[in-house]
Amino acid sequence: MDSIKDFFHMGGYALYVWGSFGVTALLMVAEPLVLVARRREMIRRLRRLIRLQSEQSS
Amino acid sequence: MSSRILNWFKFSSPATFYPLAGKIQKVAAAIAVVLLAIGLYMSFFVAPTDYKQGEGYRIIFIHVPSAWMSMFIYVVMAFWAAMGLVFRTRLSFMMARALAPTGALMTFIALWTGAFWGKPMWGTWWVWDARLTSELILFFLYIGYIALQGAIPDVRRGDRAGAILLLVGVVNIPIIYFSVKWWNTLHQGASVSITKGSSMSTIMLETMLIMTFAFWAYAIAVAMARVRLIILERERETRWVAELAEVRG
């Protein structure tokens, strides 16, 4: 158990090391997730657009 | 026109580039995940403790790659801006737009991790040092580019205005890079250079280089995903988008 506590302690630099790695990880996970969500939204919009066009033309 | 030139422009049409970008995205994403896993493991368990900064120096493994990326992405955007203006290939402008948020993110990470490293080592979160200030200007350039294009409804004019802003701002990149030499304020000089090798221990350097390639692969994967989004948005009225498997569904 002790080694894990030591690990997170980072020789006393815990705030700085985890503050850096934490925010970086947060951003580099959030950005792809935002893109996945925007892609799903875009495809839904495209399908609605096509349905509208086919209704108008029929 | 000889077929060779035609061939070269083949991928400059959104319709032919869209599937290619998808493939690049998948490969780059896989490489990024693998390299990040290896790089992070090495950053904490392989790279030794620093004799002076103890464990705190490990921030270098994300600070330097993100700082390099922040400058490199801007140069790539400026390249695409120039290509777009010269060849009028709109896909070039789309590539510049696709890279902007990731470039801004990398610049923010460089500034954030720099501050979190500076506090324990320099005793301050921020100082108006030449390197830090020019990196902050780079961040404003990215935000300015994104805001400028957001403010111009007409896509073509937005592309053009953005491209010009990018080209004007590119002078800031050498300033950032050489700021530590010219002004010699607080930020230390380059400890890694292509010509003179590096003054870092090999294992620390290898860890940092793996993280750098991981950040490269990450930026490529994200940029490809975003450029596909931009292509779908701009080509939404076209038949080829309507025919796409994921859209026909």
PDB file of C-alpha atoms in Angstrom:
ATOM      1  CA  MET A   1       0.000   0.000   0.000  1.00  0.00           C
ATOM      2  CA  ASP A   2       2.857   2.266   0.950  1.00  0.00           C
ATOM      3  CA  SER A   3       4.448   2.365  -2.501  1.00  0.00           C
ATOM      4  CA  ILE A   4       1.213   3.599  -4.093  1.00  0.00           C
ATOM      5  CA  LYS A   5       0.982   6.414  -1.548  1.00  0.00           C
ATOM      6  CA  ASP A   6       4.618   7.275  -2.251  1.00  0.00           C
ATOM      7  CA  PHE A   7       3.959   7.202  -5.952  1.00  0.00           C
ATOM      8  CA  PHE A   8       1.153   9.740  -5.729  1.00  0.00           C
ATOM      9  CA  HIS A   9       3.216  11.810  -3.320  1.00  0.00           C
ATOM     10  CA  MET A  10       5.697  12.401  -6.195  1.00  0.00           C
ATOM     11  CA  GLY A  11       8.462  13.360  -3.789  1.00  0.00           C
ATOM     12  CA  GLY A  12       6.397  16.280  -2.531  1.00  0.00           C
ATOM     13  CA  TYR A  13       5.568  17.590  -6.017  1.00  0.00           C
ATOM     14  CA  ALA A  14       2.181  15.890  -6.102  1.00  0.00           C
ATOM     15  CA  LEU A  15       0.184  19.089  -6.740  1.00  0.00           C
ATOM     16  CA  TYR A  16       2.449  20.185  -9.571  1.00  0.00           C
ATOM     17  CA  VAL A  17       2.959  16.851 -11.304  1.00  0.00           C
ATOM     18  CA  TRP A  18      -0.682  15.727 -11.007  1.00  0.00           C
ATOM     19  CA  GLY A  19      -1.904  19.252 -11.716  1.00  0.00           C
ATOM     20  CA  SER A  20       0.011  19.136 -14.986  1.00  0.00           C
ATOM     21  CA  PHE A  21      -0.669  15.550 -16.047  1.00  0.00           C
ATOM     22  CA  GLY A  22      -4.281  15.711 -14.835  1.00  0.00           C
ATOM     23  CA  VAL A  23      -5.289  18.781 -16.829  1.00  0.00           C
ATOM     24  CA  THR A  24      -3.422  17.528 -19.895  1.00  0.00           C
ATOM     25  CA  ALA A  25      -5.158  14.145 -19.716  1.00  0.00           C
ATOM     26  CA  LEU A  26      -8.516  15.856 -19.166  1.00  0.00           C
ATOM     27  CA  LEU A  27      -8.092  18.047 -22.268  1.00  0.00           C
ATOM     28  CA  MET A  28      -6.721  15.277 -24.465  1.00  0.00           C
ATOM     29  CA  VAL A  29      -9.668  13.043 -23.595  1.00  0.00           C
ATOM     30  CA  ALA A  30     -12.282  15.799 -23.830  1.00  0.00           C
ATOM     31  CA  GLU A  31     -11.283  16.987 -27.301  1.00  0.00           C
ATOM     32  CA  PRO A  32     -11.837  13.618 -29.048  1.00  0.00           C
ATOM     33  CA  LEU A  33     -15.101  13.103 -27.137  1.00  0.00           C
ATOM     34  CA  VAL A  34     -16.355  16.488 -28.322  1.00  0.00           C
ATOM     35  CA  LEU A  35     -15.479  15.490 -31.879  1.00  0.00           C
ATOM     36  CA  VAL A  36     -17.318  12.155 -31.580  1.00  0.00           C
ATOM     37  CA  ALA A  37     -20.423  13.971 -30.306  1.00  0.00           C
ATOM     38  CA  ARG A  38     -20.196  16.609 -33.050  1.00  0.00           C
ATOM     39  CA  ARG A  39     -19.886  13.867 -35.669  1.00  0.00           C
ATOM     40  CA  ARG A  40     -23.004  12.067 -34.426  1.00  0.00           C
ATOM     41  CA  GLU A  41     -24.877  15.381 -34.472  1.00  0.00           C
ATOM     42  CA  MET A  42     -23.638  16.162 -38.001  1.00  0.00           C
ATOM     43  CA  ILE A  43     -24.795  12.814 -39.405  1.00  0.00           C
ATOM     44  CA  ARG A  44     -28.216  13.259 -37.759  1.00  0.00           C
ATOM     45  CA  ARG A  45     -28.463  16.718 -39.380  1.00  0.00           C
ATOM     46  CA  LEU A  46     -27.472  15.342 -42.783  1.00  0.00           C
ATOM     47  CA  ARG A  47     -30.102  12.618 -42.603  1.00  0.00           C
ATOM     48  CA  ARG A  48     -32.785  15.163 -41.659  1.00  0.00           C
ATOM     49  CA  LEU A  49     -31.636  17.375 -44.557  1.00  0.00           C
ATOM     50  CA  ILE A  50     -31.922  14.495 -47.033  1.00  0.00           C
ATOM     51  CA  ARG A  51     -35.357  13.481 -45.698  1.00  0.00           C
ATOM     52  CA  LEU A  52     -36.587  17.077 -46.087  1.00  0.00           C
ATOM     53  CA  GLN A  53     -35.282  17.295 -49.632  1.00  0.00           C
ATOM     54  CA  SER A  54     -36.898  13.994 -50.646  1.00  0.00           C
ATOM     55  CA  GLU A  55     -40.255  15.107 -49.141  1.00  0.00           C
ATOM     56  CA  GLN A  56     -40.153  18.410 -51.013  1.00  0.00           C
ATOM     57  CA  SER A  57     -39.298  16.751 -54.318  1.00  0.00           C
ATOM     58  CA  SER A  58     -41.924  13.995 -54.002  1.00  0.00           C
TER      59      SER A  58
ATOM     60  CA  MET B   1      -2.224  18.949 -68.140  1.00  0.00           C
ATOM     61  CA  SER B   2       0.002  15.896 -67.682  1.00  0.00           C
ATOM     62  CA  SER B   3      -1.553  13.166 -65.612  1.00  0.00           C
ATOM     63  CA  ARG B   4       1.070  13.619 -62.921  1.00  0.00           C
ATOM     64  CA  ILE B   5      -0.216  17.096 -61.984  1.00  0.00           C
ATOM     65  CA  LEU B   6      -3.800  15.900 -62.157  1.00  0.00           C
ATOM     66  CA  ASN B   7      -2.888  13.034 -59.887  1.00  0.00           C
ATOM     67  CA  TRP B   8      -1.245  15.378 -57.407  1.00  0.00           C
ATOM     68  CA  PHE B   9      -4.403  17.430 -57.138  1.00  0.00           C
ATOM     69  CA  LYS B  10      -6.537  14.286 -56.836  1.00  0.00           C
ATOM     70  CA  PHE B  11      -6.553  14.462 -53.037  1.00  0.00           C
ATOM     71  CA  SER B  12      -7.247  18.143 -53.002  1.00  0.00           C
ATOM     72  CA  SER B  13     -10.923  17.522 -53.672  1.00  0.00           C
ATOM     73  CA  PRO B  14     -12.909  17.003 -50.466  1.00  0.00           C
ATOM     74  CA  ALA B  15     -14.764  14.001 -51.866  1.00  0.00           C
ATOM     75  CA  THR B  16     -11.584  12.000 -52.519  1.00  0.00           C
ATOM     76  CA  PHE B  17      -9.822  13.226 -49.391  1.00  0.00           C
ATOM     77  CA  TYR B  18     -12.699  12.413 -46.990  1.00  0.00           C
ATOM     78  CA  PRO B  19     -12.175   8.594 -46.983  1.00  0.00           C
ATOM     79  CA  LEU B  20      -8.395   8.975 -46.944  1.00  0.00           C
ATOM     80  CA  ALA B  21      -8.626  11.254 -43.887  1.00  0.00           C
ATOM     81  CA  GLY B  22     -10.722   8.564 -42.215  1.00  0.00           C
ATOM     82  CA  LYS B  23      -8.011   5.959 -42.726  1.00  0.00           C
ATOM     83  CA  ILE B  24      -5.249   8.296 -41.524  1.00  0.00           C
ATOM     84  CA  GLN B  25      -7.345   9.146 -38.477  1.00  0.00           C
ATOM     85  CA  LYS B  26      -7.732   5.503 -37.446  1.00  0.00           C
ATOM     86  CA  VAL B  27      -4.042   4.675 -37.875  1.00  0.00           C
ATOM     87  CA  ALA B  28      -2.896   7.863 -36.110  1.00  0.00           C
ATOM     88  CA  ALA B  29      -5.325   7.308 -33.248  1.00  0.00           C
ATOM     89  CA  ALA B  30      -4.036   3.755 -32.708  1.00  0.00           C
ATOM     90  CA  ILE B  31      -0.416   4.942 -32.766  1.00  0.00           C
ATOM     91  CA  ALA B  32      -1.252   7.776 -30.360  1.00  0.00           C
ATOM     92  CA  VAL B  33      -2.879   5.453 -27.819  1.00  0.00           C
ATOM     93  CA  VAL B  34      -0.003   2.959 -27.924  1.00  0.00           C
ATOM     94  CA  LEU B  35       2.734   5.611 -27.729  1.00  0.00           C
ATOM     95  CA  LEU B  36       0.943   7.521 -24.978  1.00  0.00           C
ATOM     96  CA  ALA B  37       0.669   4.335 -22.923  1.00  0.00           C
ATOM     97  CA  ILE B  38       4.362   3.547 -23.381  1.00  0.00           C
ATOM     98  CA  GLY B  39       5.385   7.179 -22.904  1.00  0.00           C
ATOM     99  CA  LEU B  40       3.390   7.625 -19.719  1.00  0.00           C
ATOM    100  CA  TYR B  41       4.732   4.373 -18.281  1.00  0.00           C
ATOM    101  CA  MET B  42       8.273   5.491 -19.047  1.00  0.00           C
ATOM    102  CA  SER B  43       7.607   8.988 -17.702  1.00  0.00           C
ATOM    103  CA  PHE B  44       6.824   7.641 -14.244  1.00  0.00           C
ATOM    104  CA  PHE B  45       8.500   4.248 -13.916  1.00  0.00           C
ATOM    105  CA  VAL B  46      11.492   4.189 -16.248  1.00  0.00           C
ATOM    106  CA  ALA B  47      12.899   7.705 -16.306  1.00  0.00           C
ATOM    107  CA  PRO B  48      15.069   8.143 -13.184  1.00  0.00           C
ATOM    108  CA  THR B  49      14.599  10.758 -10.457  1.00  0.00           C
ATOM    109  CA  ASP B  50      16.358  14.020 -11.274  1.00  0.00           C
ATOM    110  CA  TYR B  51      19.283  14.822  -8.939  1.00  0.00           C
ATOM    111  CA  LYS B  52      18.153  18.439  -8.573  1.00  0.00           C
ATOM    112  CA  GLN B  53      14.410  18.553  -9.222  1.00  0.00           C
ATOM    113  CA  GLY B  54      13.516  15.128  -7.856  1.00  0.00           C
ATOM    114  CA  GLU B  55      10.157  13.912  -9.237  1.00  0.00           C
ATOM    115  CA  GLY B  56       8.974  17.399 -10.201  1.00  0.00           C
ATOM    116  CA  TYR B  57      10.933  17.383 -13.459  1.00  0.00           C
ATOM    117  CA  ARG B  58       8.609  14.681 -14.870  1.00  0.00           C
ATOM    118  CA  ILE B  59       6.402  17.510 -16.059  1.00  0.00           C
ATOM    119  CA  ILE B  60       8.955  17.902 -18.872  1.00  0.00           C
ATOM    120  CA  PHE B  61       7.430  14.811 -20.555  1.00  0.00           C
ATOM    121  CA  ILE B  62       4.292  16.766 -21.418  1.00  0.00           C
ATOM    122  CA  HIS B  63       5.533  20.345 -21.222  1.00  0.00           C
ATOM    123  CA  VAL B  64       8.120  20.057 -23.999  1.00  0.00           C
ATOM    124  CA  PRO B  65       6.055  17.930 -26.422  1.00  0.00           C
ATOM    125  CA  SER B  66       3.059  20.248 -26.076  1.00  0.00           C
ATOM    126  CA  ALA B  67       5.257  23.331 -26.532  1.00  0.00           C
ATOM    127  CA  TRP B  68       6.855  21.846 -29.660  1.00  0.00           C
ATOM    128  CA  MET B  69       3.391  20.907 -30.927  1.00  0.00           C
ATOM    129  CA  SER B  70       2.040  24.406 -30.284  1.00  0.00           C
ATOM    130  CA  MET B  71       4.704  25.867 -32.552  1.00  0.00           C
ATOM    131  CA  PHE B  72       4.680  23.074 -35.136  1.00  0.00           C
ATOM    132  CA  ILE B  73       0.889  23.092 -35.564  1.00  0.00           C
ATOM    133  CA  TYR B  74       0.947  26.842 -36.168  1.00  0.00           C
ATOM    134  CA  VAL B  75       3.613  26.462 -38.873  1.00  0.00           C
ATOM    135  CA  VAL B  76       1.561  23.690 -40.531  1.00  0.00           C
ATOM    136  CA  MET B  77      -1.520  25.932 -40.410  1.00  0.00           C
ATOM    137  CA  ALA B  78       0.453  28.791 -41.984  1.00  0.00           C
ATOM    138  CA  PHE B  79       1.624  26.358 -44.689  1.00  0.00           C
ATOM    139  CA  TRP B  80      -1.954  25.347 -45.474  1.00  0.00           C
ATOM    140  CA  ALA B  81      -2.976  29.020 -45.462  1.00  0.00           C
ATOM    141  CA  ALA B  82      -0.291  29.807 -48.031  1.00  0.00           C
ATOM    142  CA  MET B  83      -1.268  26.760 -50.105  1.00  0.00           C
ATOM    143  CA  GLY B  84      -4.905  27.817 -49.998  1.00  0.00           C
ATOM    144  CA  LEU B  85      -4.150  31.373 -51.106  1.00  0.00           C
ATOM    145  CA  VAL B  86      -1.801  30.274 -53.899  1.00  0.00           C
ATOM    146  CA  PHE B  87      -3.671  27.275 -55.309  1.00  0.00           C
ATOM    147  CA  ARG B  88      -7.177  28.342 -54.178  1.00  0.00           C
ATOM    148  CA  THR B  89      -7.745  24.751 -53.015  1.00  0.00           C
ATOM    149  CA  ARG B  90     -10.438  25.178 -50.361  1.00  0.00           C
ATOM    150  CA  LEU B  91      -9.409  21.921 -48.710  1.00  0.00           C
ATOM    151  CA  SER B  92      -6.178  23.659 -47.651  1.00  0.00           C
ATOM    152  CA  PHE B  93      -8.208  26.268 -45.772  1.00  0.00           C
ATOM    153  CA  MET B  94     -10.239  23.456 -44.225  1.00  0.00           C
ATOM    154  CA  MET B  95      -7.026  21.812 -42.991  1.00  0.00           C
ATOM    155  CA  ALA B  96      -5.928  25.073 -41.332  1.00  0.00           C
ATOM    156  CA  ARG B  97      -9.319  25.411 -39.633  1.00  0.00           C
ATOM    157  CA  ALA B  98      -9.192  21.765 -38.506  1.00  0.00           C
ATOM    158  CA  LEU B  99      -5.837  22.255 -36.766  1.00  0.00           C
ATOM    159  CA  ALA B 100      -6.640  25.496 -34.913  1.00  0.00           C
ATOM    160  CA  PRO B 101      -8.427  24.136 -31.811  1.00  0.00           C
ATOM    161  CA  THR B 102      -5.772  21.464 -31.282  1.00  0.00           C
ATOM    162  CA  GLY B 103      -3.025  24.059 -31.670  1.00  0.00           C
ATOM    163  CA  ALA B 104      -4.742  26.278 -29.113  1.00  0.00           C
ATOM    164  CA  LEU B 105      -5.109  23.295 -26.792  1.00  0.00           C
ATOM    165  CA  MET B 106      -1.432  22.395 -27.080  1.00  0.00           C
ATOM    166  CA  THR B 107      -0.436  26.009 -26.403  1.00  0.00           C
ATOM    167  CA  PHE B 108      -2.670  26.090 -23.333  1.00  0.00           C
ATOM    168  CA  ILE B 109      -1.126  22.822 -22.098  1.00  0.00           C
ATOM    169  CA  ALA B 110       2.374  24.221 -22.645  1.00  0.00           C
ATOM    170  CA  LEU B 111       1.505  27.369 -20.675  1.00  0.00           C
ATOM    171  CA  TRP B 112      -0.336  25.441 -17.930  1.00  0.00           C
ATOM    172  CA  THR B 113       2.316  22.764 -17.407  1.00  0.00           C
ATOM    173  CA  GLY B 114       5.003  25.461 -17.620  1.00  0.00           C
ATOM    174  CA  ALA B 115       3.343  27.403 -14.815  1.00  0.00           C
ATOM    175  CA  PHE B 116       2.890  24.226 -12.720  1.00  0.00           C
ATOM    176  CA  TRP B 117       6.569  23.454 -13.238  1.00  0.00           C
ATOM    177  CA  GLY B 118       7.717  27.022 -12.701  1.00  0.00           C
ATOM    178  CA  LYS B 119       5.963  27.397  -9.337  1.00  0.00           C
ATOM    179  CA  PRO B 120       8.070  24.768  -7.479  1.00  0.00           C
ATOM    180  CA  MET B 121      11.272  25.415  -9.436  1.00  0.00           C
ATOM    181  CA  TRP B 122      11.253  29.189 -10.036  1.00  0.00           C
ATOM    182  CA  GLY B 123       8.930  30.061  -7.177  1.00  0.00           C
ATOM    183  CA  THR B 124       6.332  31.712  -9.441  1.00  0.00           C
ATOM    184  CA  TRP B 125       3.403  30.645 -11.607  1.00  0.00           C
ATOM    185  CA  TRP B 126       4.106  33.344 -14.186  1.00  0.00           C
ATOM    186  CA  VAL B 127       6.785  35.870 -15.130  1.00  0.00           C
ATOM    187  CA  TRP B 128       6.874  38.192 -18.172  1.00  0.00           C
ATOM    188  CA  ASP B 129       9.785  36.259 -19.587  1.00  0.00           C
ATOM    189  CA  ALA B 130      10.473  36.426 -23.329  1.00  0.00           C
ATOM    190  CA  ARG B 131       9.633  32.754 -23.964  1.00  0.00           C
ATOM    191  CA  LEU B 132       6.484  32.737 -21.812  1.00  0.00           C
ATOM    192  CA  THR B 133       5.209  36.020 -23.232  1.00  0.00           C
ATOM    193  CA  SER B 134       5.704  35.011 -26.875  1.00  0.00           C
ATOM    194  CA  GLU B 135       4.007  31.663 -26.155  1.00  0.00           C
ATOM    195  CA  LEU B 136       1.086  33.575 -24.626  1.00  0.00           C
ATOM    196  CA  ILE B 137       0.923  35.698 -27.790  1.00  0.00           C
ATOM    197  CA  LEU B 138       0.803  32.454 -29.761  1.00  0.00           C
ATOM    198  CA  PHE B 139      -2.187  31.397 -27.676  1.00  0.00           C
ATOM    199  CA  PHE B 140      -3.943  34.689 -28.472  1.00  0.00           C
ATOM    200  CA  LEU B 141      -3.140  34.179 -32.161  1.00  0.00           C
ATOM    201  CA  TYR B 142      -4.873  30.802 -32.119  1.00  0.00           C
ATOM    202  CA  ILE B 143      -7.880  32.190 -30.262  1.00  0.00           C
ATOM    203  CA  GLY B 144      -7.934  35.216 -32.592  1.00  0.00           C
ATOM    204  CA  TYR B 145      -7.883  32.948 -35.667  1.00  0.00           C
ATOM    205  CA  ILE B 146     -10.768  30.851 -34.335  1.00  0.00           C
ATOM    206  CA  ALA B 147     -12.749  33.957 -33.283  1.00  0.00           C
ATOM    207  CA  LEU B 148     -12.090  35.734 -36.594  1.00  0.00           C
ATOM    208  CA  GLN B 149     -13.433  32.826 -38.608  1.00  0.00           C
ATOM    209  CA  GLY B 150     -16.355  32.478 -36.247  1.00  0.00           C
ATOM    210  CA  ALA B 151     -17.228  36.119 -36.827  1.00  0.00           C
ATOM    211  CA  ILE B 152     -17.237  35.989 -40.638  1.00  0.00           C
ATOM    212  CA  PRO B 153     -20.403  34.278 -41.900  1.00  0.00           C
ATOM    213  CA  ASP B 154     -19.223  33.957 -45.470  1.00  0.00           C
ATOM    214  CA  VAL B 155     -16.997  30.875 -45.582  1.00  0.00           C
ATOM    215  CA  ARG B 156     -14.785  32.016 -48.438  1.00  0.00           C
ATOM    216  CA  ARG B 157     -14.038  35.402 -46.897  1.00  0.00           C
ATOM    217  CA  GLY B 158     -13.462  33.719 -43.532  1.00  0.00           C
ATOM    218  CA  ASP B 159     -10.938  31.360 -45.111  1.00  0.00           C
ATOM    219  CA  ARG B 160      -9.094  34.252 -46.727  1.00  0.00           C
ATOM    220  CA  ALA B 161      -9.082  36.490 -43.652  1.00  0.00           C
ATOM    221  CA  GLY B 162      -7.924  33.608 -41.463  1.00  0.00           C
ATOM    222  CA  ALA B 163      -5.145  32.715 -43.866  1.00  0.00           C
ATOM    223  CA  ILE B 164      -3.828  36.257 -43.855  1.00  0.00           C
ATOM    224  CA  LEU B 165      -3.898  36.423 -40.048  1.00  0.00           C
ATOM    225  CA  LEU B 166      -1.985  33.131 -39.910  1.00  0.00           C
ATOM    226  CA  LEU B 167       0.706  34.338 -42.307  1.00  0.00           C
ATOM    227  CA  VAL B 168       1.113  37.616 -40.404  1.00  0.00           C
ATOM    228  CA  GLY B 169       1.401  35.747 -37.116  1.00  0.00           C
ATOM    229  CA  VAL B 170       3.983  33.211 -38.294  1.00  0.00           C
ATOM    230  CA  VAL B 171       6.790  35.646 -37.424  1.00  0.00           C
ATOM    231  CA  ASN B 172       6.025  34.906 -33.772  1.00  0.00           C
ATOM    232  CA  ILE B 173       7.235  31.310 -34.072  1.00  0.00           C
ATOM    233  CA  PRO B 174      10.976  32.019 -34.527  1.00  0.00           C
ATOM    234  CA  ILE B 175      10.634  34.636 -31.799  1.00  0.00           C
ATOM    235  CA  ILE B 176       9.368  31.976 -29.404  1.00  0.00           C
ATOM    236  CA  TYR B 177      12.070  29.543 -30.451  1.00  0.00           C
ATOM    237  CA  PHE B 178      14.990  31.939 -30.205  1.00  0.00           C
ATOM    238  CA  SER B 179      13.597  34.066 -27.359  1.00  0.00           C
ATOM    239  CA  VAL B 180      15.638  32.160 -24.793  1.00  0.00           C
ATOM    240  CA  LYS B 181      18.843  33.041 -26.632  1.00  0.00           C
ATOM    241  CA  TRP B 182      18.078  36.613 -27.699  1.00  0.00           C
ATOM    242  CA  TRP B 183      16.693  37.951 -24.429  1.00  0.00           C
ATOM    243  CA  ASN B 184      18.073  35.298 -22.066  1.00  0.00           C
ATOM    244  CA  THR B 185      15.482  36.141 -19.412  1.00  0.00           C
ATOM    245  CA  LEU B 186      14.341  33.278 -17.143  1.00  0.00           C
ATOM    246  CA  HIS B 187      13.361  30.301 -19.284  1.00  0.00           C
ATOM    247  CA  GLN B 188      16.370  27.978 -19.873  1.00  0.00           C
ATOM    248  CA  GLY B 189      17.840  27.462 -23.331  1.00  0.00           C
ATOM    249  CA  ALA B 190      17.190  24.520 -25.603  1.00  0.00           C
ATOM    250  CA  SER B 191      18.598  21.315 -24.165  1.00  0.00           C
ATOM    251  CA  VAL B 192      17.638  19.401 -27.282  1.00  0.00           C
ATOM    252  CA  SER B 193      18.665  20.556 -30.720  1.00  0.00           C
ATOM    253  CA  ILE B 194      18.702  18.754 -34.037  1.00  0.00           C
ATOM    254  CA  THR B 195      22.271  19.862 -34.723  1.00  0.00           C
ATOM    255  CA  LYS B 196      23.964  19.516 -31.353  1.00  0.00           C
ATOM    256  CA  GLY B 197      22.093  16.479 -29.992  1.00  0.00           C
ATOM    257  CA  SER B 198      21.015  16.895 -26.375  1.00  0.00           C
ATOM    258  CA  SER B 199      22.374  17.464 -22.937  1.00  0.00           C
ATOM    259  CA  MET B 200      19.682  15.250 -21.386  1.00  0.00           C
ATOM    260  CA  SER B 201      20.237  11.718 -20.138  1.00  0.00           C
ATOM    261  CA  THR B 202      19.377   9.279 -22.911  1.00  0.00           C
ATOM    262  CA  ILE B 203      16.502   7.592 -21.079  1.00  0.00           C
ATOM    263  CA  MET B 204      14.883  10.959 -20.290  1.00  0.00           C
ATOM    264  CA  LEU B 205      15.373  12.058 -23.884  1.00  0.00           C
ATOM    265  CA  GLU B 206      13.906   8.811 -25.256  1.00  0.00           C
ATOM    266  CA  THR B 207      10.871   9.158 -22.990  1.00  0.00           C
ATOM    267  CA  MET B 208      10.345  12.724 -24.122  1.00  0.00           C
ATOM    268  CA  LEU B 209      10.705  11.776 -27.800  1.00  0.00           C
ATOM    269  CA  ILE B 210       8.173   8.963 -27.455  1.00  0.00           C
ATOM    270  CA  MET B 211       5.757  11.394 -25.841  1.00  0.00           C
ATOM    271  CA  THR B 212       6.456  13.857 -28.683  1.00  0.00           C
ATOM    272  CA  PHE B 213       5.582  11.272 -31.338  1.00  0.00           C
ATOM    273  CA  ALA B 214       2.499  10.371 -29.294  1.00  0.00           C
ATOM    274  CA  PHE B 215       1.421  14.027 -29.318  1.00  0.00           C
ATOM    275  CA  TRP B 216       2.081  14.141 -33.092  1.00  0.00           C
ATOM    276  CA  ALA B 217      -0.110  11.101 -33.696  1.00  0.00           C
ATOM    277  CA  TYR B 218      -2.789  12.562 -31.398  1.00  0.00           C
ATOM    278  CA  ALA B 219      -2.796  15.899 -33.260  1.00  0.00           C
ATOM    279  CA  ILE B 220      -2.990  14.163 -36.665  1.00  0.00           C
ATOM    280  CA  ALA B 221      -5.865  11.923 -35.558  1.00  0.00           C
ATOM    281  CA  VAL B 222      -7.839  14.848 -34.089  1.00  0.00           C
ATOM    282  CA  ALA B 223      -7.153  17.101 -37.076  1.00  0.00           C
ATOM    283  CA  MET B 224      -8.306  14.402 -39.512  1.00  0.00           C
ATOM    284  CA  ALA B 225     -11.487  13.858 -37.513  1.00  0.00           C
ATOM    285  CA  ARG B 226     -12.189  17.590 -37.448  1.00  0.00           C
ATOM    286  CA  VAL B 227     -11.415  18.133 -41.151  1.00  0.00           C
ATOM    287  CA  ARG B 228     -13.902  15.360 -41.996  1.00  0.00           C
ATOM    288  CA  LEU B 229     -16.495  17.251 -39.948  1.00  0.00           C
ATOM    289  CA  ILE B 230     -15.719  20.481 -41.804  1.00  0.00           C
ATOM    290  CA  ILE B 231     -15.951  18.667 -45.156  1.00  0.00           C
ATOM    291  CA  LEU B 232     -19.359  17.181 -44.259  1.00  0.00           C
ATOM    292  CA  GLU B 233     -20.553  20.607 -43.141  1.00  0.00           C
ATOM    293  CA  ARG B 234     -19.453  22.373 -46.297  1.00  0.00           C
ATOM    294  CA  GLU B 235     -20.463  19.626 -48.710  1.00  0.00           C
ATOM    295  CA  ARG B 236     -23.792  18.867 -47.056  1.00  0.00           C
ATOM    296  CA  GLU B 237     -25.764  19.708 -50.206  1.00  0.00           C
ATOM    297  CA  THR B 238     -23.745  17.383 -52.431  1.00  0.00           C
ATOM    298  CA  ARG B 239     -24.784  13.977 -53.744  1.00  0.00           C
ATOM    299  CA  TRP B 240     -21.589  12.245 -52.598  1.00  0.00           C
ATOM    300  CA  VAL B 241     -22.323  13.169 -48.977  1.00  0.00           C
ATOM    301  CA  ALA B 242     -25.892  11.902 -49.309  1.00  0.00           C
ATOM    302  CA  GLU B 243     -24.500   8.646 -50.722  1.00  0.00           C
ATOM    303  CA  LEU B 244     -22.069   8.128 -47.794  1.00  0.00           C
ATOM    304  CA  ALA B 245     -22.660   4.838 -45.977  1.00  0.00           C
ATOM    305  CA  GLU B 246     -22.780   6.503 -42.568  1.00  0.00           C
ATOM    306  CA  VAL B 247     -25.311   9.082 -43.817  1.00  0.00           C
ATOM    307  CA  ARG B 248     -27.521   6.715 -45.822  1.00  0.00           C
ATOM    308  CA  GLY B 249     -27.455   4.464 -42.729  1.00  0.00           C
TER     309      GLY B 249
END
